[in-house]
PDB file of C-alpha atoms in Angstrom:
ATOM      1  CA  MET A  46      12.258 -11.429  24.086  1.00 60.00           C
ATOM      2  CA  THR A  47      11.883  -7.845  24.042  1.00 70.00           C
ATOM      3  CA  ALA A  48      14.258  -5.082  23.151  1.00 78.00           C
ATOM      4  CA  ILE A  49      13.815  -2.894  26.270  1.00 85.00           C
ATOM      5  CA  ARG A  50      14.683  -4.728  29.353  1.00 87.00           C
ATOM      6  CA  LYS A  51      14.660  -2.493  32.779  1.00 91.00           C
ATOM      7  CA  SER A  52      14.724  -3.403  36.588  1.00 91.00           C
ATOM      8  CA  ASP A  53      11.412  -3.180  38.330  1.00 91.00           C
ATOM      9  CA  GLU A  54      13.191  -0.307  40.073  1.00 94.00           C
ATOM     10  CA  GLU A  55      13.736   1.636  36.806  1.00 94.00           C
ATOM     11  CA  TRP A  56      10.261   1.136  35.580  1.00 95.00           C
ATOM     12  CA  LYS A  57       8.633   2.281  38.893  1.00 95.00           C
ATOM     13  CA  ALA A  58      10.651   5.593  38.867  1.00 95.00           C
ATOM     14  CA  GLN A  59       9.587   6.154  35.222  1.00 96.00           C
ATOM     15  CA  LEU A  60       6.034   5.132  35.709  1.00 96.00           C
ATOM     16  CA  SER A  61       3.053   6.420  37.627  1.00 96.00           C
ATOM     17  CA  PRO A  62       1.858   3.618  40.659  1.00 96.00           C
ATOM     18  CA  GLU A  63      -1.237   3.098  38.225  1.00 96.00           C
ATOM     19  CA  GLU A  64       0.685   3.004  35.155  1.00 96.00           C
ATOM     20  CA  TYR A  65       2.766   0.519  36.756  1.00 97.00           C
ATOM     21  CA  HIS A  66       0.425  -1.777  38.116  1.00 97.00           C
ATOM     22  CA  VAL A  67      -1.517  -2.089  34.396  1.00 97.00           C
ATOM     23  CA  LEU A  68       1.985  -2.182  32.480  1.00 97.00           C
ATOM     24  CA  ARG A  69       3.910  -3.945  34.600  1.00 97.00           C
ATOM     25  CA  GLU A  70       1.932  -6.277  37.004  1.00 96.00           C
ATOM     26  CA  ALA A  71      -1.191  -6.746  34.333  1.00 94.00           C
ATOM     27  CA  GLY A  72      -3.659  -5.207  35.950  1.00 94.00           C
ATOM     28  CA  THR A  73      -6.661  -3.709  34.587  1.00 95.00           C
ATOM     29  CA  GLU A  74      -7.844   0.239  35.251  1.00 96.00           C
ATOM     30  CA  ALA A  75     -11.998   0.558  36.154  1.00 95.00           C
ATOM     31  CA  PRO A  76     -13.763   0.504  33.147  1.00 96.00           C
ATOM     32  CA  TRP A  77     -15.080   3.843  31.634  1.00 97.00           C
ATOM     33  CA  THR A  78     -12.256   5.640  33.678  1.00 95.00           C
ATOM     34  CA  GLY A  79      -9.619   5.741  30.739  1.00 96.00           C
ATOM     35  CA  GLU A  80      -8.978   8.751  29.148  1.00 96.00           C
ATOM     36  CA  TYR A  81      -9.335   7.413  25.807  1.00 97.00           C
ATOM     37  CA  VAL A  82     -12.490   5.228  26.043  1.00 96.00           C
ATOM     38  CA  SER A  83     -14.583   8.048  24.096  1.00 94.00           C
ATOM     39  CA  THR A  84     -12.030  10.076  22.463  1.00 95.00           C
ATOM     40  CA  LYS A  85     -12.146  10.408  18.381  1.00 95.00           C
ATOM     41  CA  THR A  86      -8.843  12.430  17.943  1.00 96.00           C
ATOM     42  CA  VAL A  87      -6.829  11.640  15.412  1.00 97.00           C
ATOM     43  CA  GLY A  88      -3.188  10.266  15.665  1.00 97.00           C
ATOM     44  CA  VAL A  89      -1.077   7.517  16.625  1.00 97.00           C
ATOM     45  CA  TYR A  90      -1.678   5.204  20.222  1.00 98.00           C
ATOM     46  CA  ARG A  91       1.932   4.741  21.589  1.00 98.00           C
ATOM     47  CA  CYS A  92       2.932   2.500  24.361  1.00 98.00           C
ATOM     48  CA  ARG A  93       3.444   4.713  27.517  1.00 97.00           C
ATOM     49  CA  ALA A  94       6.412   2.766  28.669  1.00 96.00           C
ATOM     50  CA  CYS A  95       8.299   2.766  25.740  1.00 96.00           C
ATOM     51  CA  ASP A  96       6.712   4.939  23.147  1.00 96.00           C
ATOM     52  CA  THR A  97       6.827   2.451  20.555  1.00 96.00           C
ATOM     53  CA  GLU A  98       3.655   2.894  18.116  1.00 97.00           C
ATOM     54  CA  LEU A  99       0.868   0.153  18.571  1.00 98.00           C
ATOM     55  CA  PHE A 100      -2.558   1.210  17.198  1.00 98.00           C
ATOM     56  CA  ARG A 101      -3.763   4.197  14.894  1.00 97.00           C
ATOM     57  CA  SER A 102      -7.021   6.088  15.586  1.00 97.00           C
ATOM     58  CA  GLU A 103      -8.515   4.823  12.289  1.00 97.00           C
ATOM     59  CA  THR A 104      -8.533   1.797  13.733  1.00 97.00           C
ATOM     60  CA  LYS A 105     -10.406   2.422  17.093  1.00 97.00           C
ATOM     61  CA  PHE A 106     -13.763   1.760  17.553  1.00 97.00           C
ATOM     62  CA  ASP A 107     -16.559   2.105  19.789  1.00 95.00           C
ATOM     63  CA  SER A 108     -17.200  -1.140  21.266  1.00 95.00           C
ATOM     64  CA  HIS A 109     -19.256  -0.227  24.493  1.00 93.00           C
ATOM     65  CA  CYS A 110     -16.871  -2.244  26.749  1.00 94.00           C
ATOM     66  CA  GLY A 111     -15.402   0.538  28.712  1.00 95.00           C
ATOM     67  CA  TRP A 112     -12.216   0.461  27.108  1.00 97.00           C
ATOM     68  CA  PRO A 113     -10.634   1.840  23.915  1.00 98.00           C
ATOM     69  CA  SER A 114     -11.204  -0.784  21.269  1.00 98.00           C
ATOM     70  CA  PHE A 115      -8.917  -1.323  18.484  1.00 98.00           C
ATOM     71  CA  TYR A 116      -9.383  -3.949  15.222  1.00 97.00           C
ATOM     72  CA  GLN A 117      -5.430  -4.570  14.413  1.00 96.00           C
ATOM     73  CA  PRO A 118      -2.543  -3.094  15.682  1.00 97.00           C
ATOM     74  CA  THR A 119      -0.396  -0.819  13.385  1.00 94.00           C
ATOM     75  CA  GLU A 120       1.958  -3.581  12.390  1.00 88.00           C
ATOM     76  CA  SER A 121       1.563  -7.150  13.056  1.00 83.00           C
ATOM     77  CA  ASP A 122       4.808  -7.465  14.655  1.00 91.00           C
ATOM     78  CA  ALA A 123       4.110  -4.293  17.586  1.00 95.00           C
ATOM     79  CA  VAL A 124       2.344  -6.501  19.764  1.00 97.00           C
ATOM     80  CA  THR A 125       2.919  -9.995  21.361  1.00 95.00           C
ATOM     81  CA  LEU A 126      -0.183 -12.444  22.039  1.00 95.00           C
ATOM     82  CA  ILE A 127       0.068 -14.600  25.271  1.00 94.00           C
ATOM     83  CA  GLU A 128      -2.611 -17.478  26.327  1.00 91.00           C
ATOM     84  CA  ASP A 129      -3.931 -15.848  29.447  1.00 86.00           C
ATOM     85  CA  ARG A 130      -5.737 -18.327  31.971  1.00 87.00           C
ATOM     86  CA  SER A 131      -6.158 -16.538  35.023  1.00 82.00           C
ATOM     87  CA  LEU A 132      -9.431 -15.437  36.415  1.00 75.00           C
ATOM     88  CA  GLY A 133     -11.065 -19.294  35.198  1.00 83.00           C
ATOM     89  CA  MET A 134     -11.119 -18.371  31.515  1.00 82.00           C
ATOM     90  CA  ILE A 135      -8.942 -18.629  28.817  1.00 89.00           C
ATOM     91  CA  ARG A 136      -8.328 -15.473  27.129  1.00 90.00           C
ATOM     92  CA  THR A 137      -5.455 -13.686  24.757  1.00 95.00           C
ATOM     93  CA  GLU A 138      -3.054 -11.381  26.469  1.00 96.00           C
ATOM     94  CA  VAL A 139      -1.921  -8.451  24.332  1.00 97.00           C
ATOM     95  CA  ARG A 140       1.791  -7.194  25.162  1.00 97.00           C
ATOM     96  CA  CYS A 141       3.974  -4.100  23.738  1.00 97.00           C
ATOM     97  CA  ALA A 142       6.670  -6.596  21.676  1.00 96.00           C
ATOM     98  CA  ASN A 143       8.979  -4.067  22.209  1.00 95.00           C
ATOM     99  CA  CYS A 144       9.081  -3.932  26.020  1.00 96.00           C
ATOM    100  CA  GLY A 145       6.712  -6.777  27.267  1.00 96.00           C
ATOM    101  CA  SER A 146       4.387  -4.207  29.061  1.00 97.00           C
ATOM    102  CA  HIS A 147       1.016  -5.423  29.432  1.00 97.00           C
ATOM    103  CA  LEU A 148      -1.898  -3.690  27.107  1.00 98.00           C
ATOM    104  CA  GLY A 149      -5.259  -5.310  27.514  1.00 97.00           C
ATOM    105  CA  HIS A 150      -6.673  -8.487  25.969  1.00 96.00           C
ATOM    106  CA  VAL A 151      -7.756  -9.323  22.249  1.00 96.00           C
ATOM    107  CA  PHE A 152     -11.310 -11.094  21.414  1.00 95.00           C
ATOM    108  CA  GLU A 153     -12.417 -12.759  18.192  1.00 94.00           C
ATOM    109  CA  GLY A 154     -15.750 -13.652  16.817  1.00 93.00           C
ATOM    110  CA  GLU A 155     -18.144 -11.109  18.786  1.00 94.00           C
ATOM    111  CA  GLY A 156     -19.400  -9.815  15.678  1.00 93.00           C
ATOM    112  CA  TYR A 157     -18.571  -6.376  15.399  1.00 93.00           C
ATOM    113  CA  PRO A 158     -18.214  -5.125  11.877  1.00 91.00           C
ATOM    114  CA  THR A 159     -14.944  -4.468  11.354  1.00 93.00           C
ATOM    115  CA  PRO A 160     -12.327  -5.961   8.744  1.00 94.00           C
ATOM    116  CA  THR A 161     -10.811  -8.251  11.173  1.00 95.00           C
ATOM    117  CA  ASP A 162     -13.650  -9.331  13.466  1.00 92.00           C
ATOM    118  CA  GLN A 163     -11.066  -8.571  16.355  1.00 96.00           C
ATOM    119  CA  ARG A 164     -11.164  -6.536  19.210  1.00 96.00           C
ATOM    120  CA  TYR A 165      -7.987  -5.492  21.088  1.00 97.00           C
ATOM    121  CA  CYS A 166      -9.686  -4.179  24.490  1.00 97.00           C
ATOM    122  CA  ILE A 167      -6.779  -2.005  25.492  1.00 98.00           C
ATOM    123  CA  ASN A 168      -6.415   0.039  29.070  1.00 98.00           C
ATOM    124  CA  SER A 169      -5.612   3.766  28.343  1.00 98.00           C
ATOM    125  CA  VAL A 170      -3.191   4.070  30.783  1.00 97.00           C
ATOM    126  CA  SER A 171      -1.331   1.644  28.684  1.00 98.00           C
ATOM    127  CA  LEU A 172      -1.146   3.874  25.834  1.00 98.00           C
ATOM    128  CA  ALA A 173      -0.394   7.619  24.855  1.00 97.00           C
ATOM    129  CA  LEU A 174      -1.954   9.567  21.904  1.00 98.00           C
ATOM    130  CA  ALA A 175       0.413  11.086  19.941  1.00 96.00           C
ATOM    131  CA  PRO A 176      -2.283  13.517  18.087  1.00 95.00           C
ATOM    132  CA  ALA A 177      -2.025  13.804  14.198  1.00 92.00           C
ATOM    133  CA  GLU A 178      -0.590  17.519  13.000  1.00 80.00           C
TER     134      GLU A 178
END
């Protein structure tokens, strides 16, 4: 159960149409189009829907997949993982634990040289970067 509960109308009033589609309807932005794909800015990545801290720039890495990639969330309970059997495959969906918004998917065992061997493949439109001061 999520802490933040809003009606569809409330979410639509708060979010842009693209943000609503990705965050609330589990859509996906086109690869290589997101504002955070290549950014190297040091800071904290927050949920665009509820401002909860989700990832830190120290865990972001260049996976060449077309979306921002992180090897772990800030806190283990910052995100919720859900089995996703859409599109004829089994994946693990990543949602914000605070508001239930769709963020992307997490993949394991791909061989990236990261401490966790995980790739949190996250839509830029799901995030808001708060640069370090």
